[in-house]
mmCIF file of C-alpha atoms and ligand atoms in Angstrom:
data_model
loop_
_atom_site.group_PDB
_atom_site.id
_atom_site.type_symbol
_atom_site.label_atom_id
_atom_site.label_comp_id
_atom_site.label_asym_id
_atom_site.label_seq_id
_atom_site.Cartn_x
_atom_site.Cartn_y
_atom_site.Cartn_z
ATOM 1 C CA MET A 177 108.702 175.619 79.844
ATOM 2 C CA ILE A 178 107.750 172.940 78.056
ATOM 3 C CA CYS A 179 105.709 174.523 75.437
ATOM 4 C CA ILE A 180 107.569 174.490 72.200
ATOM 5 C CA PHE A 181 106.101 177.847 70.900
ATOM 6 C CA CYS A 182 106.313 179.559 74.123
ATOM 7 C CA ARG A 183 110.253 178.615 74.186
ATOM 8 C CA ILE A 184 110.253 180.415 70.807
ATOM 9 C CA VAL A 185 108.544 183.437 71.958
ATOM 10 C CA ALA A 186 111.016 183.717 74.950
ATOM 11 C CA GLY A 187 113.642 183.383 72.317
ATOM 12 C CA GLU A 188 115.296 179.715 74.119
ATOM 13 C CA VAL A 189 114.678 177.685 71.072
ATOM 14 C CA PRO A 190 115.925 179.128 67.959
ATOM 15 C CA ALA A 191 113.421 180.380 64.788
ATOM 16 C CA GLU A 192 113.549 181.970 61.610
ATOM 17 C CA VAL A 193 111.403 185.416 63.029
ATOM 18 C CA VAL A 194 109.426 187.413 60.655
ATOM 19 C CA LEU A 195 107.459 189.760 62.803
ATOM 20 C CA ARG A 196 107.611 190.109 66.499
ATOM 21 C CA ASP A 197 105.292 192.905 68.630
ATOM 22 C CA ALA A 198 104.098 192.546 72.258
ATOM 23 C CA ALA A 199 101.430 190.060 72.006
ATOM 24 C CA THR A 200 102.296 187.938 68.794
ATOM 25 C CA VAL A 201 105.007 186.368 67.175
ATOM 26 C CA ALA A 202 105.295 185.092 63.640
ATOM 27 C CA PHE A 203 108.273 182.454 62.196
ATOM 28 C CA LEU A 204 108.928 180.241 59.581
ATOM 29 C CA ASP A 205 107.416 176.521 60.208
ATOM 30 C CA VAL A 206 110.350 174.030 60.534
ATOM 31 C CA SER A 207 108.712 171.452 58.250
ATOM 32 C CA PRO A 208 107.266 173.612 55.827
ATOM 33 C CA LEU A 209 104.473 172.930 53.382
ATOM 34 C CA ALA A 210 105.621 175.312 51.139
ATOM 35 C CA ASP A 211 108.395 177.923 50.957
ATOM 36 C CA GLY A 212 107.591 180.914 53.035
ATOM 37 C CA HIS A 213 104.838 178.680 55.773
ATOM 38 C CA VAL A 214 104.507 180.967 58.460
ATOM 39 C CA LEU A 215 103.288 180.394 61.561
ATOM 40 C CA VAL A 216 101.793 183.561 63.760
ATOM 41 C CA VAL A 217 101.307 182.647 67.584
ATOM 42 C CA PRO A 218 100.182 184.590 70.474
ATOM 43 C CA ALA A 219 102.792 185.584 73.002
ATOM 44 C CA ALA A 220 100.990 184.164 75.644
ATOM 45 C CA HIS A 221 100.104 180.562 76.233
ATOM 46 C CA VAL A 222 96.600 179.506 74.872
ATOM 47 C CA ALA A 223 95.733 176.377 73.725
ATOM 48 C CA ARG A 224 92.565 176.902 71.908
ATOM 49 C CA VAL A 225 91.234 180.077 69.409
ATOM 50 C CA GLU A 226 87.811 180.316 71.937
ATOM 51 C CA ASP A 227 90.472 180.846 75.403
ATOM 52 C CA LEU A 228 92.201 183.548 73.684
ATOM 53 C CA THR A 229 91.722 187.266 75.177
ATOM 54 C CA GLU A 230 89.728 189.793 72.939
ATOM 55 C CA ASP A 231 93.356 192.100 72.758
ATOM 56 C CA ALA A 232 95.153 188.778 71.794
ATOM 57 C CA ALA A 233 92.731 188.015 68.983
ATOM 58 C CA VAL A 234 92.955 191.293 67.741
ATOM 59 C CA SER A 235 96.995 191.515 67.749
ATOM 60 C CA LEU A 236 96.828 187.689 66.038
ATOM 61 C CA PHE A 237 94.486 188.594 63.533
ATOM 62 C CA ARG A 238 96.656 191.657 62.673
ATOM 63 C CA ALA A 239 99.394 190.175 62.252
ATOM 64 C CA VAL A 240 98.065 187.900 59.917
ATOM 65 C CA THR A 241 96.897 190.619 57.737
ATOM 66 C CA ARG A 242 99.972 192.495 57.575
ATOM 67 C CA LEU A 243 101.724 189.290 57.002
ATOM 68 C CA ALA A 244 99.496 187.997 54.141
ATOM 69 C CA GLY A 245 100.695 190.011 51.488
ATOM 70 C CA PRO A 246 104.439 190.005 52.151
ATOM 71 C CA VAL A 247 104.461 186.080 52.592
ATOM 72 C CA ARG A 248 102.957 185.939 49.496
ATOM 73 C CA ALA A 249 105.450 188.194 47.646
ATOM 74 C CA ALA A 250 108.617 186.999 49.101
ATOM 75 C CA VAL A 251 108.282 183.407 47.496
ATOM 76 C CA GLY A 252 106.181 184.892 44.244
ATOM 77 C CA ALA A 253 103.114 183.016 45.375
ATOM 78 C CA ALA A 254 99.741 183.398 43.908
ATOM 79 C CA GLY A 255 97.821 183.182 46.785
ATOM 80 C CA THR A 256 97.916 181.678 50.292
ATOM 81 C CA THR A 257 96.020 179.113 52.454
ATOM 82 C CA ILE A 258 95.622 180.477 56.193
ATOM 83 C CA GLY A 259 94.179 178.125 58.864
ATOM 84 C CA ILE A 260 94.158 177.171 62.303
ATOM 85 C CA ASN A 261 93.795 173.478 63.510
ATOM 86 C CA ASN A 262 91.842 174.013 66.743
ATOM 87 C CA GLY A 263 91.868 171.129 69.076
ATOM 88 C CA ASP A 264 93.250 167.387 69.327
ATOM 89 C CA ALA A 265 90.437 166.244 66.913
ATOM 90 C CA THR A 266 91.641 168.677 64.163
ATOM 91 C CA GLY A 267 95.269 167.347 64.125
ATOM 92 C CA GLN A 268 96.619 170.341 66.098
ATOM 93 C CA THR A 269 99.984 168.786 67.439
ATOM 94 C CA VAL A 270 101.028 172.084 69.479
ATOM 95 C CA PRO A 271 99.049 173.039 72.033
ATOM 96 C CA HIS A 272 99.482 176.992 71.745
ATOM 97 C CA VAL A 273 97.374 178.662 69.197
ATOM 98 C CA HIS A 274 98.904 179.026 65.734
ATOM 99 C CA VAL A 275 98.095 180.329 62.531
ATOM 100 C CA HIS A 276 99.376 178.891 59.417
ATOM 101 C CA ILE A 277 100.336 180.769 56.592
ATOM 102 C CA VAL A 278 100.866 179.078 53.416
ATOM 103 C CA PRO A 279 101.527 180.326 49.969
ATOM 104 C CA ARG A 280 99.801 178.675 47.027
ATOM 105 C CA ARG A 281 100.666 178.485 43.477
ATOM 106 C CA GLU A 282 98.429 177.263 40.572
ATOM 107 C CA GLY A 283 98.904 173.779 39.997
ATOM 108 C CA ASP A 284 100.359 173.288 43.355
ATOM 109 C CA GLY A 285 98.622 169.784 43.839
ATOM 110 C CA ALA A 286 97.085 170.811 47.591
ATOM 111 C CA SER A 287 93.326 170.979 47.770
ATOM 112 C CA SER A 288 91.261 174.148 49.206
ATOM 113 C CA VAL A 289 89.627 174.021 52.985
ATOM 114 C CA HIS A 290 86.900 171.944 51.217
ATOM 115 C CA GLY A 291 89.159 169.237 50.387
ATOM 116 C CA ILE A 292 89.828 168.373 54.138
ATOM 117 C CA PHE A 293 86.028 167.024 54.598
ATOM 118 C CA ARG A 294 83.859 164.431 53.126
ATOM 119 C CA SER A 295 80.344 165.331 51.763
ATOM 120 C CA GLY A 296 77.740 163.720 53.216
ATOM 121 C CA PRO A 297 74.068 164.019 55.361
ATOM 122 C CA ARG A 298 74.161 166.724 57.392
ATOM 123 C CA ARG A 299 71.618 168.503 59.897
ATOM 124 C CA PRO A 300 69.035 171.104 58.790
ATOM 125 C CA VAL A 301 71.052 174.462 58.649
ATOM 126 C CA ALA A 302 68.615 176.631 60.296
ATOM 127 C CA GLU A 303 68.593 173.700 63.310
ATOM 128 C CA VAL A 304 72.458 174.011 63.601
ATOM 129 C CA GLY A 305 72.372 178.169 63.246
ATOM 130 C CA MET A 306 69.850 178.215 66.147
ATOM 131 C CA ALA A 307 71.887 175.920 68.229
ATOM 132 C CA ILE A 308 74.691 178.100 67.673
ATOM 133 C CA ARG A 309 72.826 181.543 68.849
ATOM 134 C CA GLY A 310 71.822 179.729 71.671
ATOM 135 C CA ARG A 311 75.610 179.187 72.730
ATOM 136 C CA ILE A 312 76.238 182.363 72.114
ATOM 137 C CA ALA A 313 73.107 183.561 74.047
ATOM 138 C CA GLY A 314 74.516 181.360 76.926
ATOM 139 C CA SER A 315 78.098 181.978 76.803
ATOM 140 C CA ALA A 316 78.389 178.137 77.086
ATOM 141 C CA ASP A 317 81.444 176.396 75.670
HETATM 142 P P1 5GP B 489 99.833 171.713 63.918
HETATM 143 O O1 5GP B 489 99.961 170.460 63.181
HETATM 144 O O2 5GP B 489 99.486 172.136 65.332
HETATM 145 O O3 5GP B 489 98.768 172.985 63.179
HETATM 146 O O4 5GP B 489 101.274 172.782 63.133
HETATM 147 C C1 5GP B 489 102.121 172.649 64.438
HETATM 148 C C2 5GP B 489 103.113 173.240 62.820
HETATM 149 O O5 5GP B 489 104.432 173.431 64.102
HETATM 150 C C3 5GP B 489 103.898 171.978 62.124
HETATM 151 O O6 5GP B 489 103.642 172.364 60.963
HETATM 152 C C4 5GP B 489 105.442 171.936 62.703
HETATM 153 O O7 5GP B 489 106.034 171.686 61.648
HETATM 154 C C5 5GP B 489 105.899 173.218 63.533
HETATM 155 N N1 5GP B 489 106.602 173.039 64.500
HETATM 156 C C6 5GP B 489 106.849 172.207 65.172
HETATM 157 N N2 5GP B 489 107.793 172.528 66.346
HETATM 158 C C7 5GP B 489 108.310 173.452 65.716
HETATM 159 C C8 5GP B 489 109.698 173.721 65.859
HETATM 160 O O8 5GP B 489 109.920 173.795 67.162
HETATM 161 N N3 5GP B 489 109.890 175.114 65.597
HETATM 162 C C9 5GP B 489 109.324 175.689 64.195
HETATM 163 N N4 5GP B 489 109.460 176.703 63.593
HETATM 164 N N5 5GP B 489 107.964 174.883 63.915
HETATM 165 C C10 5GP B 489 107.431 173.516 64.744
HETATM 166 ZN ZN1 ZN B 490 103.049 177.761 74.461
#
């Protein structure tokens, strides 16, 4: 097994595990962006969010909701930034779905999600909305 997160789920590689159930494991990031930076992963290997089964997705987000408060409180933070790098183009370095929970403080110097992107010309939202609804209806990926 070469996936590092599969190896952590299997207990073959040590990690600071903070929550585990049959479908989900959460552990501290080895290179934390802030104290308390947690990664939440499905137990079964899946590279991208869109490939999760419905049950795996429910378990994953249930774990995120259970963890958000305790992670924040444990390190005395004011909030958490919760995010997923989903696909190579986003900077995802481990191809096993993982939700980052990163504790935040006033004035910590990090930006919001909006800070990732440059503003610029965009296609009309109605046009893009229609395209997305069409893909959902066709179940295309
Ligand atoms: P990504 O850039 O793919 O969204 O994030 C991958 C995260 O996994 C990084 O924050 C990185 O520090 C973390 N990571 C990579 N390898 C390991 C490991 O072996 N153990 C732990 N606990 N975290 C890891
Ligand atoms: Zn894996």
